[in-house]
Tab-separated table of C-alpha atoms and ligand atoms in Angstrom:
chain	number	residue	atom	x	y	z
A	1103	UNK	CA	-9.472	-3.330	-12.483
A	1104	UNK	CA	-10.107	-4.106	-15.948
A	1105	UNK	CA	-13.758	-4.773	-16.939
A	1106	UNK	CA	-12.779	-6.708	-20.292
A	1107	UNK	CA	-10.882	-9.587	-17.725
A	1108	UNK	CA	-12.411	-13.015	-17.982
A	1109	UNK	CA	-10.074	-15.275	-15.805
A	1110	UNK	CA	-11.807	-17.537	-14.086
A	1111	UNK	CA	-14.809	-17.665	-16.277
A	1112	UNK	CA	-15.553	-20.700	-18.748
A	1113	UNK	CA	-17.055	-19.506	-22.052
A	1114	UNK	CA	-19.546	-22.395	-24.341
A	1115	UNK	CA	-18.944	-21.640	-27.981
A	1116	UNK	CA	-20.622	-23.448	-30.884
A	1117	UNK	CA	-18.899	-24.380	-34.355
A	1118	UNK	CA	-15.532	-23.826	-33.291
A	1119	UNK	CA	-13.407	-26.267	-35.848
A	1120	UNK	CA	-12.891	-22.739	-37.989
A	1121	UNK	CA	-13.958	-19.750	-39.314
A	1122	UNK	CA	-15.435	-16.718	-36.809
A	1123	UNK	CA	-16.373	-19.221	-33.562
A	1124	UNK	CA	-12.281	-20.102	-33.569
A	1125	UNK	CA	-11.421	-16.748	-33.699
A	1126	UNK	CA	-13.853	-15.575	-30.857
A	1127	UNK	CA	-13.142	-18.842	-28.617
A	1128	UNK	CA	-9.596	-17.943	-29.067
A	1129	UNK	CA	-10.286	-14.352	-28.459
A	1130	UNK	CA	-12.419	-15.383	-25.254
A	1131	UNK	CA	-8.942	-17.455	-24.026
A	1132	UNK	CA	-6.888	-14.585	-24.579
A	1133	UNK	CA	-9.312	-12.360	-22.527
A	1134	UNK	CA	-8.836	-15.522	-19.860
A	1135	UNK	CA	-11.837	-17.955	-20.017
A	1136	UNK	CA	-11.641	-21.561	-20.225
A	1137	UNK	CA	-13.613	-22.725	-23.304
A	1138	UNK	CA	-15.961	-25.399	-23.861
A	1139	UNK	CA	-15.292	-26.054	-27.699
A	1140	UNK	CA	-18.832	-27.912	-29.354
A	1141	UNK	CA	-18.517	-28.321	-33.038
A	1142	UNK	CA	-19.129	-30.691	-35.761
A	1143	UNK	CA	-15.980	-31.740	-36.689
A	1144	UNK	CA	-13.239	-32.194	-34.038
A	1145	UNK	CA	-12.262	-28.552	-33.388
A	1146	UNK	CA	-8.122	-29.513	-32.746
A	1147	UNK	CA	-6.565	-26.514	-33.726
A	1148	UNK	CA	-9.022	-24.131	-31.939
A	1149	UNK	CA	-7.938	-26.497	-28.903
A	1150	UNK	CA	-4.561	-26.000	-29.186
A	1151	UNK	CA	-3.859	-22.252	-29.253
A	1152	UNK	CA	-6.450	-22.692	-26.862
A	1153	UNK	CA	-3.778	-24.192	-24.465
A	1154	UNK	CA	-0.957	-22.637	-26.115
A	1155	UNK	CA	-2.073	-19.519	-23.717
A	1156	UNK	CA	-2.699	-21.486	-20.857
A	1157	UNK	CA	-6.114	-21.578	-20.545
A	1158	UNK	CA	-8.456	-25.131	-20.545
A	1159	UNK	CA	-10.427	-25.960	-24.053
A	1160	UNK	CA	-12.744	-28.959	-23.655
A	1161	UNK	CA	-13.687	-30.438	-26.360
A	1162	UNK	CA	-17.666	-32.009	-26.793
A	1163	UNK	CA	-18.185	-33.562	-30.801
A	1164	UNK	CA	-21.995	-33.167	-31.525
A	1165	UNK	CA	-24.494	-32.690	-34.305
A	1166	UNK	CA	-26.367	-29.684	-33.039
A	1167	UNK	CA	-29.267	-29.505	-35.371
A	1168	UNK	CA	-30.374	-32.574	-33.542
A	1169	UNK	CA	-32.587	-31.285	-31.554
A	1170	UNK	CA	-32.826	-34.745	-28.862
A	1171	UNK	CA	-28.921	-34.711	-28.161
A	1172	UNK	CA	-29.006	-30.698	-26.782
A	1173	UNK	CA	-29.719	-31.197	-23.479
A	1174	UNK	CA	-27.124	-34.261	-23.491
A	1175	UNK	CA	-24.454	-31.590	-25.178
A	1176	UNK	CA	-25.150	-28.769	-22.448
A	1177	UNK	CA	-25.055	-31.120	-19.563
A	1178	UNK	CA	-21.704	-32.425	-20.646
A	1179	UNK	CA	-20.872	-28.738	-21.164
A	1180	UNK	CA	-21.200	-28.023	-17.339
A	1181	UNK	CA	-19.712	-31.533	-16.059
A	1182	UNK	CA	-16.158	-30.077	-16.827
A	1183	UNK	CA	-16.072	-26.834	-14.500
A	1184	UNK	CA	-19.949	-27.058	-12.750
A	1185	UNK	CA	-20.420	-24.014	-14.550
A	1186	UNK	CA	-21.481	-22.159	-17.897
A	1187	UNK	CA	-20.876	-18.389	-17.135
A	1188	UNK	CA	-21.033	-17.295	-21.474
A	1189	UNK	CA	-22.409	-19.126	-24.038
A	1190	UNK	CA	-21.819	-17.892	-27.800
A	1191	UNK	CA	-24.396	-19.324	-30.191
A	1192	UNK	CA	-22.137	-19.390	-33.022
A	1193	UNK	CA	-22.455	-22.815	-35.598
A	1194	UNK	CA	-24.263	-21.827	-38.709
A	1195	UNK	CA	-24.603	-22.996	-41.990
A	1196	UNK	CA	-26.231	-21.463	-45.378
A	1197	UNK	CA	-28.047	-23.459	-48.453
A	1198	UNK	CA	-27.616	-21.182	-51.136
A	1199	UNK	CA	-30.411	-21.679	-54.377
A	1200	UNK	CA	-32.733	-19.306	-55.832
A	1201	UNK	CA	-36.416	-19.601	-53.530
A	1202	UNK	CA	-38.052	-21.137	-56.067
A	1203	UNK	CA	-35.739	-23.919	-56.184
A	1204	UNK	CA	-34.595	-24.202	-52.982
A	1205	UNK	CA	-35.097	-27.527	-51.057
A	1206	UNK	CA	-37.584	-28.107	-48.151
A	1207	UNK	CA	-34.635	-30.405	-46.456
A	1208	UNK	CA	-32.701	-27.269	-47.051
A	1209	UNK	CA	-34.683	-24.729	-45.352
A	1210	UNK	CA	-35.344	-27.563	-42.223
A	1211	UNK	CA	-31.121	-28.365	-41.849
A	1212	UNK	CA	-30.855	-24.234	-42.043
A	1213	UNK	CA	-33.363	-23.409	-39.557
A	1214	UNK	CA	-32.665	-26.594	-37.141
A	1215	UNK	CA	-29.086	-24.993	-36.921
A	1216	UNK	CA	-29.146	-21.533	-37.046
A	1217	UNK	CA	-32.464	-21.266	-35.109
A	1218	UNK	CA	-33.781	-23.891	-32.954
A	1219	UNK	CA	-30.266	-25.170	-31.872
A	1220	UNK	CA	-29.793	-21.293	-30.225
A	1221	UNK	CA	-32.956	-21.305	-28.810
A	1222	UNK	CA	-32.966	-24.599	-26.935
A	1223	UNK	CA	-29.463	-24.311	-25.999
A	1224	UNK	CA	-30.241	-20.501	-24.535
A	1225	UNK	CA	-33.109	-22.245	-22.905
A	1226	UNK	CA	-30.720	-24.411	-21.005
A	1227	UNK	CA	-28.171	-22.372	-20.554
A	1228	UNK	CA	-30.514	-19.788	-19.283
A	1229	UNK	CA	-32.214	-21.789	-16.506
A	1230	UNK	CA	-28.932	-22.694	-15.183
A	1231	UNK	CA	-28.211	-18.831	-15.379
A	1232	UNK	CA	-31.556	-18.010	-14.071
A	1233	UNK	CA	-30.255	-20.138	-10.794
A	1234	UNK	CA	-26.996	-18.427	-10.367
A	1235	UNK	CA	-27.902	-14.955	-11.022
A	1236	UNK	CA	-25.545	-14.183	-13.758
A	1237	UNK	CA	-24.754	-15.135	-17.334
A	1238	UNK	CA	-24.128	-14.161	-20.734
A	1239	UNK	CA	-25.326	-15.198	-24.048
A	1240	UNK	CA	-24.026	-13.644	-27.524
A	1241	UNK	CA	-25.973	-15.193	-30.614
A	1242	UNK	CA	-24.646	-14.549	-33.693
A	1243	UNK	CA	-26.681	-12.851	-35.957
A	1244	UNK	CA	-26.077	-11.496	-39.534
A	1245	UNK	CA	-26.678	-8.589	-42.083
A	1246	UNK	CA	-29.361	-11.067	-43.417
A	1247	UNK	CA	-30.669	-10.264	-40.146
A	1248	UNK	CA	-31.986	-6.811	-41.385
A	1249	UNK	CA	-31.699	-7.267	-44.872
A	1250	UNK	CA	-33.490	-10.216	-47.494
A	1251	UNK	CA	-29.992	-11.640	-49.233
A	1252	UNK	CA	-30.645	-13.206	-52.652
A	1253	UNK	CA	-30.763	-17.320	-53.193
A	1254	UNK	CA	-30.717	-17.837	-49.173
A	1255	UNK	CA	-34.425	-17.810	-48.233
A	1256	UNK	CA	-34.004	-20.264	-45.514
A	1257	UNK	CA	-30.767	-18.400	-43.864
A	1258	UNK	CA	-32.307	-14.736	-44.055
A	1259	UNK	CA	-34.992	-16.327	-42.084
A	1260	UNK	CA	-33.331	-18.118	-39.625
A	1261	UNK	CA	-30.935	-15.055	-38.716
A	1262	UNK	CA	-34.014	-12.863	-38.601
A	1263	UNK	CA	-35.263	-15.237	-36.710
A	1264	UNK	CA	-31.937	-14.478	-34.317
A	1265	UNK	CA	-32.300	-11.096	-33.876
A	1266	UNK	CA	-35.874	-11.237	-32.799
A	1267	UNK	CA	-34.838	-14.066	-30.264
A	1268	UNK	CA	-32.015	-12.284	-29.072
A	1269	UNK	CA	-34.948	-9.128	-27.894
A	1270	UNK	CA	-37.227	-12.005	-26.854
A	1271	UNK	CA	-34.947	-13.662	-24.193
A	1272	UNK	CA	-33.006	-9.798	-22.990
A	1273	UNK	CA	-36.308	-8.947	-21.891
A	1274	UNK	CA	-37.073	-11.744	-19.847
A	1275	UNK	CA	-34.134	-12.480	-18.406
A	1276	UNK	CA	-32.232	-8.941	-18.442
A	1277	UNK	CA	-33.753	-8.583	-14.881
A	1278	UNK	CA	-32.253	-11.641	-13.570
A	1279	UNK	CA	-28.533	-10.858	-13.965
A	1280	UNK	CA	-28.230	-12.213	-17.554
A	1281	UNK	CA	-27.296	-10.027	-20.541
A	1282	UNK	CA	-28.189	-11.735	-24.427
A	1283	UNK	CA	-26.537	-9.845	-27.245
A	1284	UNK	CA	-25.808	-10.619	-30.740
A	1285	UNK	CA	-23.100	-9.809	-33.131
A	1286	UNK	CA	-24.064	-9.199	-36.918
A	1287	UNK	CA	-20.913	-9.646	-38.359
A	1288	UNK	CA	-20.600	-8.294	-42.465
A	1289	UNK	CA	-18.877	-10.056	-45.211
A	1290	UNK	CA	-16.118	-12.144	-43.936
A	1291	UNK	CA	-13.584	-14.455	-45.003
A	1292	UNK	CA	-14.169	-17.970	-44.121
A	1293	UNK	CA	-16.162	-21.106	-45.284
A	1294	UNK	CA	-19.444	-19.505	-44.869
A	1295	UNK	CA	-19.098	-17.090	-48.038
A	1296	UNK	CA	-16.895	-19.702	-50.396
A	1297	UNK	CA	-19.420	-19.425	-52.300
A	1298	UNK	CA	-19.902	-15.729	-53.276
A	1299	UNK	CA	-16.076	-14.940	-52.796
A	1300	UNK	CA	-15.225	-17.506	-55.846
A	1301	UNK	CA	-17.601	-15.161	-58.139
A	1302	UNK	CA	-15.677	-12.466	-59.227
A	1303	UNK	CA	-18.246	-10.095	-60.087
A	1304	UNK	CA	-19.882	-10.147	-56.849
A	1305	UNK	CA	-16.530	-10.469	-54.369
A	1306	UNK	CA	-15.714	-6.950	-56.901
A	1307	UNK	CA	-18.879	-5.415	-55.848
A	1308	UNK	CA	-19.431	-6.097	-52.386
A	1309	UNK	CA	-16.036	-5.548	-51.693
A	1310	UNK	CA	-16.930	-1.745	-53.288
A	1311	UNK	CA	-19.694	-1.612	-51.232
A	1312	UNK	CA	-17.831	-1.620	-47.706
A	1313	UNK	CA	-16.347	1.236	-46.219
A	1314	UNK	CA	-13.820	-0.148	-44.912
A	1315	UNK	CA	-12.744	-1.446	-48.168
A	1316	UNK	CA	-12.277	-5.130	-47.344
A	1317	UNK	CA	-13.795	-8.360	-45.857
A	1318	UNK	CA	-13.844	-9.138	-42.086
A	1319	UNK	CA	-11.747	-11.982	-40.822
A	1320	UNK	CA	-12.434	-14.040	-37.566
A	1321	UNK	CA	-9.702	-11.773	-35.502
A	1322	UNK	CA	-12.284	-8.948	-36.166
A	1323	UNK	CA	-14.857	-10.750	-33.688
A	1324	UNK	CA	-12.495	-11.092	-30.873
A	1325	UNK	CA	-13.047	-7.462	-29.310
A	1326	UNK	CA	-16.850	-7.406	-29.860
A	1327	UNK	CA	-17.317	-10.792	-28.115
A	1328	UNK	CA	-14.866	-10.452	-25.162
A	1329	UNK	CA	-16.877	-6.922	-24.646
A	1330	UNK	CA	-20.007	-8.732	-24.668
A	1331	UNK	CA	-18.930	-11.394	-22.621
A	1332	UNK	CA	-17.296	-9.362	-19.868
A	1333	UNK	CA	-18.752	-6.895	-17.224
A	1334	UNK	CA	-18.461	-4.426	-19.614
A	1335	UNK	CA	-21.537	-4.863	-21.131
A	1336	UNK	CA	-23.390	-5.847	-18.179
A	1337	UNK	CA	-25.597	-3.059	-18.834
A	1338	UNK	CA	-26.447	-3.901	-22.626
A	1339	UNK	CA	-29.155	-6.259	-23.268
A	1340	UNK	CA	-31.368	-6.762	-26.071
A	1341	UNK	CA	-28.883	-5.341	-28.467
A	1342	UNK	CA	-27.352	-6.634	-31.751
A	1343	UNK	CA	-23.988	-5.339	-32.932
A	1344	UNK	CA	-23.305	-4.682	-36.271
A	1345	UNK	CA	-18.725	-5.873	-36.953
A	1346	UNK	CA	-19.136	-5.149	-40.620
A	1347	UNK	CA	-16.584	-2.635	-41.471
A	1348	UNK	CA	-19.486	0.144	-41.912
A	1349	UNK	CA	-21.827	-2.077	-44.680
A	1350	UNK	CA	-25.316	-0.943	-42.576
A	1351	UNK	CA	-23.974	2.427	-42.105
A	1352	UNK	CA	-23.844	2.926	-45.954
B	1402	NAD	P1	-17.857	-21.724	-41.041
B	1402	NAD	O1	-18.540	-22.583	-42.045
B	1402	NAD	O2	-16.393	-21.439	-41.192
B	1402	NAD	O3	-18.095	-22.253	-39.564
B	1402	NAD	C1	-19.266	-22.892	-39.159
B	1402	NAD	C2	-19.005	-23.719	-37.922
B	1402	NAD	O4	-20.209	-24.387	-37.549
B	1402	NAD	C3	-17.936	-24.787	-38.120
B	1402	NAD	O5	-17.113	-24.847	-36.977
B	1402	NAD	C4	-18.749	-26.076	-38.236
B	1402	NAD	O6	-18.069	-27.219	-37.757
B	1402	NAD	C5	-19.932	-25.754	-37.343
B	1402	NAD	N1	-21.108	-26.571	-37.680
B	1402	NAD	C6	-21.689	-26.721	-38.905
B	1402	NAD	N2	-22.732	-27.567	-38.831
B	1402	NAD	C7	-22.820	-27.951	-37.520
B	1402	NAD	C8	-23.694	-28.802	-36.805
B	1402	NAD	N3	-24.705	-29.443	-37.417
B	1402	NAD	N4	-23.481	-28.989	-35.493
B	1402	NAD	C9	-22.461	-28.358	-34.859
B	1402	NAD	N5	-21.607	-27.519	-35.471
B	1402	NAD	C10	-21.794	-27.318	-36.788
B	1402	NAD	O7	-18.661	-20.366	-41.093
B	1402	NAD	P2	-18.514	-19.002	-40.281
B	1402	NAD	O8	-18.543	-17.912	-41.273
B	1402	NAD	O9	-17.413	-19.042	-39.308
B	1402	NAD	O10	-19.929	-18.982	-39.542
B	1402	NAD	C11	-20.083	-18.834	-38.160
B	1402	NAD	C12	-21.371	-18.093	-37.874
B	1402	NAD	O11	-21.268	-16.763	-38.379
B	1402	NAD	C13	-22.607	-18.694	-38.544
B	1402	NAD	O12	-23.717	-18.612	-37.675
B	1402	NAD	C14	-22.807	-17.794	-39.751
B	1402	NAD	O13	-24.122	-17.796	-40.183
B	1402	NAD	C15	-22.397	-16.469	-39.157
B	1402	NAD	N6	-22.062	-15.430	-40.129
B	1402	NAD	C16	-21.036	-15.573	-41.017
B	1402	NAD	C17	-20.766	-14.538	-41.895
B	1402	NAD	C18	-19.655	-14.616	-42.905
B	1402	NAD	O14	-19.558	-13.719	-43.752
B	1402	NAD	N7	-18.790	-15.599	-42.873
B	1402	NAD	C19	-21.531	-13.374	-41.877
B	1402	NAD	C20	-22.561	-13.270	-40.969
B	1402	NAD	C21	-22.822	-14.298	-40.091
Protein backbone atom coordinates (compact mmCIF):
# COMPACT_ATOMS: atom_id res chain seq x y z
CA UNK A 1 0.00 0.00 0.00
CA UNK A 2 1.41 3.26 -0.62
CA UNK A 3 -0.35 6.25 1.04
CA UNK A 4 1.25 8.92 -1.47
CA UNK A 5 -0.90 6.85 -4.57
CA UNK A 6 -3.45 9.02 -6.28
CA UNK A 7 -4.77 6.80 -9.22
CA UNK A 8 -8.05 7.18 -9.67
CA UNK A 9 -8.39 10.56 -8.15
CA UNK A 10 -8.90 13.86 -10.32
CA UNK A 11 -7.00 16.83 -8.86
CA UNK A 12 -8.51 20.91 -9.80
CA UNK A 13 -5.47 23.12 -10.03
CA UNK A 14 -5.56 26.87 -10.72
CA UNK A 15 -2.93 28.89 -12.94
CA UNK A 16 -1.44 26.03 -14.49
CA UNK A 17 0.01 27.62 -18.01
CA UNK A 18 3.57 27.82 -15.87
CA UNK A 19 5.45 28.45 -13.06
CA UNK A 20 4.72 26.34 -9.50
CA UNK A 21 0.78 25.19 -10.45
CA UNK A 22 2.56 23.23 -13.69
CA UNK A 23 4.95 21.76 -11.66
CA UNK A 24 2.46 20.53 -8.90
CA UNK A 25 -0.34 19.49 -11.59
CA UNK A 26 2.39 17.59 -13.17
CA UNK A 27 3.59 16.32 -9.90
CA UNK A 28 -0.17 15.38 -8.97
CA UNK A 29 -0.16 13.20 -12.60
CA UNK A 30 2.89 11.55 -11.74
CA UNK A 31 1.48 10.58 -8.26
CA UNK A 32 -1.67 9.31 -10.68
CA UNK A 33 -4.55 11.88 -10.69
CA UNK A 34 -6.29 13.12 -13.61
CA UNK A 35 -6.07 16.95 -13.65
CA UNK A 36 -8.48 19.55 -14.30
CA UNK A 37 -6.05 22.34 -15.69
CA UNK A 38 -7.98 26.17 -15.10
CA UNK A 39 -5.70 28.96 -16.06
CA UNK A 40 -5.62 32.16 -17.82
CA UNK A 41 -3.87 31.48 -20.72
CA UNK A 42 -4.28 28.09 -22.46
CA UNK A 43 -2.16 25.86 -20.19
CA UNK A 44 -0.81 23.40 -23.45
CA UNK A 45 2.31 22.31 -22.23
CA UNK A 46 1.13 21.51 -18.64
CA UNK A 47 -1.48 19.36 -20.78
CA UNK A 48 0.84 17.55 -22.55
CA UNK A 49 3.31 15.99 -20.11
CA UNK A 50 0.14 15.72 -18.53
CA UNK A 51 -0.72 12.90 -21.08
CA UNK A 52 2.73 12.11 -21.84
CA UNK A 53 2.31 9.86 -18.45
CA UNK A 54 -0.92 8.65 -19.23
CA UNK A 55 -3.05 10.33 -17.13
CA UNK A 56 -6.28 12.78 -18.40
CA UNK A 57 -5.61 16.83 -18.22
CA UNK A 58 -8.78 18.79 -19.03
CA UNK A 59 -8.40 21.87 -19.91
CA UNK A 60 -11.19 24.91 -18.68
CA UNK A 61 -9.80 28.78 -20.03
CA UNK A 62 -11.22 31.30 -17.43
CA UNK A 63 -10.59 34.66 -15.83
CA UNK A 64 -10.78 33.73 -12.19
CA UNK A 65 -10.81 37.06 -10.51
CA UNK A 66 -14.25 37.27 -11.96
CA UNK A 67 -16.02 36.54 -9.35
CA UNK A 68 -19.74 35.75 -11.54
CA UNK A 69 -18.01 33.05 -13.87
CA UNK A 70 -16.73 30.72 -10.56
CA UNK A 71 -19.48 28.74 -10.11
CA UNK A 72 -19.71 28.33 -14.09
CA UNK A 73 -15.72 27.27 -13.91
CA UNK A 74 -16.28 24.63 -10.97
CA UNK A 75 -19.33 23.14 -12.50
CA UNK A 76 -17.51 22.55 -15.73
CA UNK A 77 -14.71 21.28 -13.47
CA UNK A 78 -16.91 18.29 -12.26
CA UNK A 79 -18.82 17.64 -15.74
CA UNK A 80 -15.58 15.80 -16.94
CA UNK A 81 -15.22 12.90 -14.21
CA UNK A 82 -18.58 13.77 -11.75
CA UNK A 83 -16.05 14.41 -9.32
CA UNK A 84 -13.51 16.95 -7.63
CA UNK A 85 -11.59 14.80 -5.02
CA UNK A 86 -8.35 17.85 -4.60
CA UNK A 87 -8.49 21.18 -5.45
CA UNK A 88 -5.12 23.34 -5.32
CA UNK A 89 -5.82 27.06 -5.10
CA UNK A 90 -2.83 28.01 -6.91
CA UNK A 91 -3.25 31.28 -9.66
CA UNK A 92 -1.75 34.34 -8.14
CA UNK A 93 -0.51 37.43 -9.22
CA UNK A 94 1.57 40.42 -7.43
CA UNK A 95 1.41 44.44 -8.19
CA UNK A 96 4.58 45.51 -7.03
CA UNK A 97 4.81 49.70 -6.06
CA UNK A 98 5.75 51.32 -2.95
CA UNK A 99 2.10 51.68 -0.59
CA UNK A 100 1.96 55.03 -1.06
CA UNK A 101 1.79 54.76 -4.66
CA UNK A 102 0.25 51.77 -5.21
CA UNK A 103 -3.06 51.66 -7.22
CA UNK A 104 -6.58 50.99 -5.77
CA UNK A 105 -7.28 48.82 -9.18
CA UNK A 106 -4.12 47.18 -8.05
CA UNK A 107 -4.90 46.13 -4.64
CA UNK A 108 -8.78 45.03 -6.04
CA UNK A 109 -7.13 42.68 -9.25
CA UNK A 110 -4.60 41.32 -6.26
CA UNK A 111 -7.10 40.53 -3.76
CA UNK A 112 -9.98 39.33 -6.36
CA UNK A 113 -7.27 36.67 -7.34
CA UNK A 114 -5.33 35.66 -4.65
CA UNK A 115 -8.23 35.92 -2.13
CA UNK A 116 -11.75 35.85 -3.07
CA UNK A 117 -11.19 33.50 -6.13
CA UNK A 118 -9.85 30.71 -3.24
CA UNK A 119 -12.49 31.37 -1.10
CA UNK A 120 -15.48 31.01 -3.41
CA UNK A 121 -13.98 28.27 -5.26
CA UNK A 122 -13.25 26.33 -1.67
CA UNK A 123 -16.81 27.23 -1.02
CA UNK A 124 -17.88 25.17 -3.95
CA UNK A 125 -15.64 22.75 -3.93
CA UNK A 126 -16.32 22.21 -0.31
CA UNK A 127 -20.10 21.68 -0.46
CA UNK A 128 -19.62 19.15 -3.05
CA UNK A 129 -16.99 17.63 -0.55
CA UNK A 130 -19.21 18.20 2.33
CA UNK A 131 -21.72 15.67 0.27
CA UNK A 132 -19.25 12.99 -0.40
CA UNK A 133 -17.44 12.85 2.76
CA UNK A 134 -14.00 13.40 1.55
CA UNK A 135 -11.83 16.02 -0.10
CA UNK A 136 -8.81 17.96 -0.15
CA UNK A 137 -7.95 21.50 -0.60
CA UNK A 138 -4.19 22.94 -0.64
CA UNK A 139 -4.16 26.90 -0.98
CA UNK A 140 -1.14 28.32 -1.69
CA UNK A 141 0.09 30.62 0.62
CA UNK A 142 3.42 32.58 0.86
CA UNK A 143 6.28 33.92 3.17
CA UNK A 144 4.29 37.23 2.78
CA UNK A 145 1.95 35.18 4.61
CA UNK A 146 3.89 35.72 7.95
CA UNK A 147 5.99 38.39 6.99
CA UNK A 148 5.04 42.36 5.53
CA UNK A 149 7.29 42.23 2.03
CA UNK A 150 8.23 45.73 0.83
CA UNK A 151 6.25 47.56 -2.33
CA UNK A 152 3.47 44.62 -2.28
CA UNK A 153 0.84 45.93 0.18
CA UNK A 154 -1.98 44.42 -1.65
CA UNK A 155 -0.21 40.76 -2.04
CA UNK A 156 1.06 40.55 1.72
CA UNK A 157 -2.53 41.04 2.41
CA UNK A 158 -4.14 38.83 0.29
CA UNK A 159 -1.72 35.80 1.26
CA UNK A 160 -2.29 36.69 4.89
CA UNK A 161 -5.47 36.71 4.07
CA UNK A 162 -4.73 32.79 2.86
CA UNK A 163 -3.36 31.54 5.74
CA UNK A 164 -6.09 32.73 8.00
CA UNK A 165 -8.66 31.14 5.48
CA UNK A 166 -6.88 28.09 5.23
CA UNK A 167 -7.51 27.76 9.64
CA UNK A 168 -11.00 29.17 8.97
CA UNK A 169 -12.32 26.41 6.59
CA UNK A 170 -9.90 23.15 8.50
CA UNK A 171 -11.94 23.85 11.35
CA UNK A 172 -15.18 23.62 9.92
CA UNK A 173 -14.87 21.14 7.69
CA UNK A 174 -11.87 18.95 9.22
CA UNK A 175 -14.75 16.94 10.87
CA UNK A 176 -16.42 16.11 7.74
CA UNK A 177 -13.69 14.11 5.96
CA UNK A 178 -12.01 17.14 4.30
CA UNK A 179 -8.42 18.20 5.04
CA UNK A 180 -7.39 22.24 3.81
CA UNK A 181 -3.67 22.87 3.90
CA UNK A 182 -1.49 25.40 2.42
CA UNK A 183 1.95 25.48 1.06
CA UNK A 184 4.14 28.71 1.68
CA UNK A 185 6.54 28.23 -0.81
CA UNK A 186 10.04 30.76 -0.46
CA UNK A 187 11.75 32.50 -3.22
CA UNK A 188 11.33 30.69 -6.41
CA UNK A 189 12.14 30.87 -9.90
CA UNK A 190 9.34 31.67 -12.14
CA UNK A 191 7.26 34.69 -13.45
CA UNK A 192 6.06 35.65 -10.11
CA UNK A 193 9.57 37.10 -8.84
CA UNK A 194 10.84 38.55 -12.52
CA UNK A 195 10.80 41.31 -10.95
CA UNK A 196 13.17 41.12 -7.92
CA UNK A 197 15.41 38.38 -9.65
CA UNK A 198 16.39 41.09 -12.53
CA UNK A 199 17.81 43.39 -9.51
CA UNK A 200 21.03 42.28 -8.77
CA UNK A 201 21.45 43.58 -5.44
CA UNK A 202 18.48 42.01 -4.06
CA UNK A 203 18.59 38.37 -6.11
CA UNK A 204 22.56 38.71 -4.22
CA UNK A 205 20.99 39.14 -0.93
CA UNK A 206 18.13 37.01 -0.69
CA UNK A 207 19.87 34.43 -2.31
CA UNK A 208 22.46 34.90 0.99
CA UNK A 209 19.71 34.80 3.07
CA UNK A 210 18.51 31.07 2.32
CA UNK A 211 19.96 28.17 3.77
CA UNK A 212 19.77 26.23 1.27
CA UNK A 213 21.71 28.56 -0.79
CA UNK A 214 19.43 28.88 -3.82
CA UNK A 215 15.89 29.64 -5.18
CA UNK A 216 13.06 27.03 -5.29
CA UNK A 217 11.87 25.84 -8.65
CA UNK A 218 8.31 24.39 -9.41
CA UNK A 219 9.76 20.56 -9.13
CA UNK A 220 10.30 21.56 -5.41
CA UNK A 221 6.33 21.67 -4.89
CA UNK A 222 5.67 18.32 -6.30
CA UNK A 223 6.37 16.24 -2.97
CA UNK A 224 4.65 18.74 -0.61
CA UNK A 225 1.44 18.77 -2.71
CA UNK A 226 1.12 15.04 -3.63
CA UNK A 227 1.61 14.59 0.41
CA UNK A 228 -1.09 16.93 0.97
CA UNK A 229 -3.24 15.64 -1.51
CA UNK A 230 -2.96 11.96 -0.63
CA UNK A 231 -4.08 9.92 2.50
CA UNK A 232 -1.06 10.78 3.93
CA UNK A 233 -2.04 13.79 5.34
CA UNK A 234 -5.46 12.87 6.09
CA UNK A 235 -4.74 13.67 9.54
CA UNK A 236 -3.28 17.32 8.97
CA UNK A 237 -5.66 20.08 8.78
CA UNK A 238 -5.39 23.62 9.44
CA UNK A 239 -1.74 23.62 8.69
CA UNK A 240 0.47 25.72 6.34
CA UNK A 241 3.78 24.35 5.09
CA UNK A 242 6.62 26.32 4.76
CA UNK A 243 8.92 24.71 0.89
CA UNK A 244 11.40 27.51 1.27
CA UNK A 245 14.72 25.93 1.50
CA UNK A 246 14.92 26.96 5.41
CA UNK A 247 14.15 31.10 4.83
CA UNK A 248 11.53 31.03 8.14
CA UNK A 249 13.81 28.83 9.96
CA UNK A 250 16.58 31.55 9.80
P1 LIG B 1 3.31 32.57 -12.35
O1 LIG B 1 3.10 34.00 -12.70
O2 LIG B 1 4.37 31.78 -13.07
O3 LIG B 1 1.96 31.74 -12.43
C1 LIG B 1 0.71 32.28 -12.14
C2 LIG B 1 -0.38 31.46 -12.79
O4 LIG B 1 -1.64 32.06 -12.51
C3 LIG B 1 -0.25 31.38 -14.31
O5 LIG B 1 -0.55 30.07 -14.73
C4 LIG B 1 -1.33 32.34 -14.81
O6 LIG B 1 -1.88 31.97 -16.05
C5 LIG B 1 -2.37 32.20 -13.71
N1 LIG B 1 -3.25 33.37 -13.64
C6 LIG B 1 -2.88 34.68 -13.54
N2 LIG B 1 -3.97 35.48 -13.53
C7 LIG B 1 -5.05 34.65 -13.61
C8 LIG B 1 -6.45 34.86 -13.64
N3 LIG B 1 -6.97 36.10 -13.57
N4 LIG B 1 -7.26 33.80 -13.76
C9 LIG B 1 -6.75 32.54 -13.83
N5 LIG B 1 -5.44 32.26 -13.79
C10 LIG B 1 -4.60 33.31 -13.68
O7 LIG B 1 3.64 32.61 -10.81
P2 LIG B 1 3.96 31.45 -9.75
O8 LIG B 1 5.16 31.87 -9.01
O9 LIG B 1 3.93 30.11 -10.35
O10 LIG B 1 2.72 31.66 -8.76
C11 LIG B 1 1.85 30.64 -8.38
C12 LIG B 1 1.36 30.88 -6.97
O11 LIG B 1 2.46 30.78 -6.07
C13 LIG B 1 0.77 32.28 -6.74
O12 LIG B 1 -0.34 32.19 -5.88
C14 LIG B 1 1.92 33.02 -6.07
O13 LIG B 1 1.46 34.07 -5.30
C15 LIG B 1 2.49 31.90 -5.23
N6 LIG B 1 3.86 32.12 -4.76
C16 LIG B 1 4.90 32.28 -5.62
C17 LIG B 1 6.17 32.47 -5.09
C18 LIG B 1 7.38 32.66 -5.97
O14 LIG B 1 8.46 32.96 -5.44
N7 LIG B 1 7.30 32.48 -7.27
C19 LIG B 1 6.38 32.49 -3.72
C20 LIG B 1 5.29 32.33 -2.88
C21 LIG B 1 4.03 32.14 -3.41
Amino acid sequence: MNPFDLSGQVAMVTGTSGGLGQGMAVGLAEAGADVVLVSYSKPAETAAAIEALGRKAYIIEADLSKEEELTAVFEKALSFQGKIDILVNNAGIIRRTPAADHAHQDWHDVIALNLNSVFFLSQLAGRHMIERGSGKIINIASMLSYQGGINVPGYTASKHGVAGLTKALANEWAGKGIQINGIAPGYMETDNTTQIRADENRYRDITARIPAGRWGTPEDLKGPVVFLASSASDYLNGHVLNVDGGWMAR
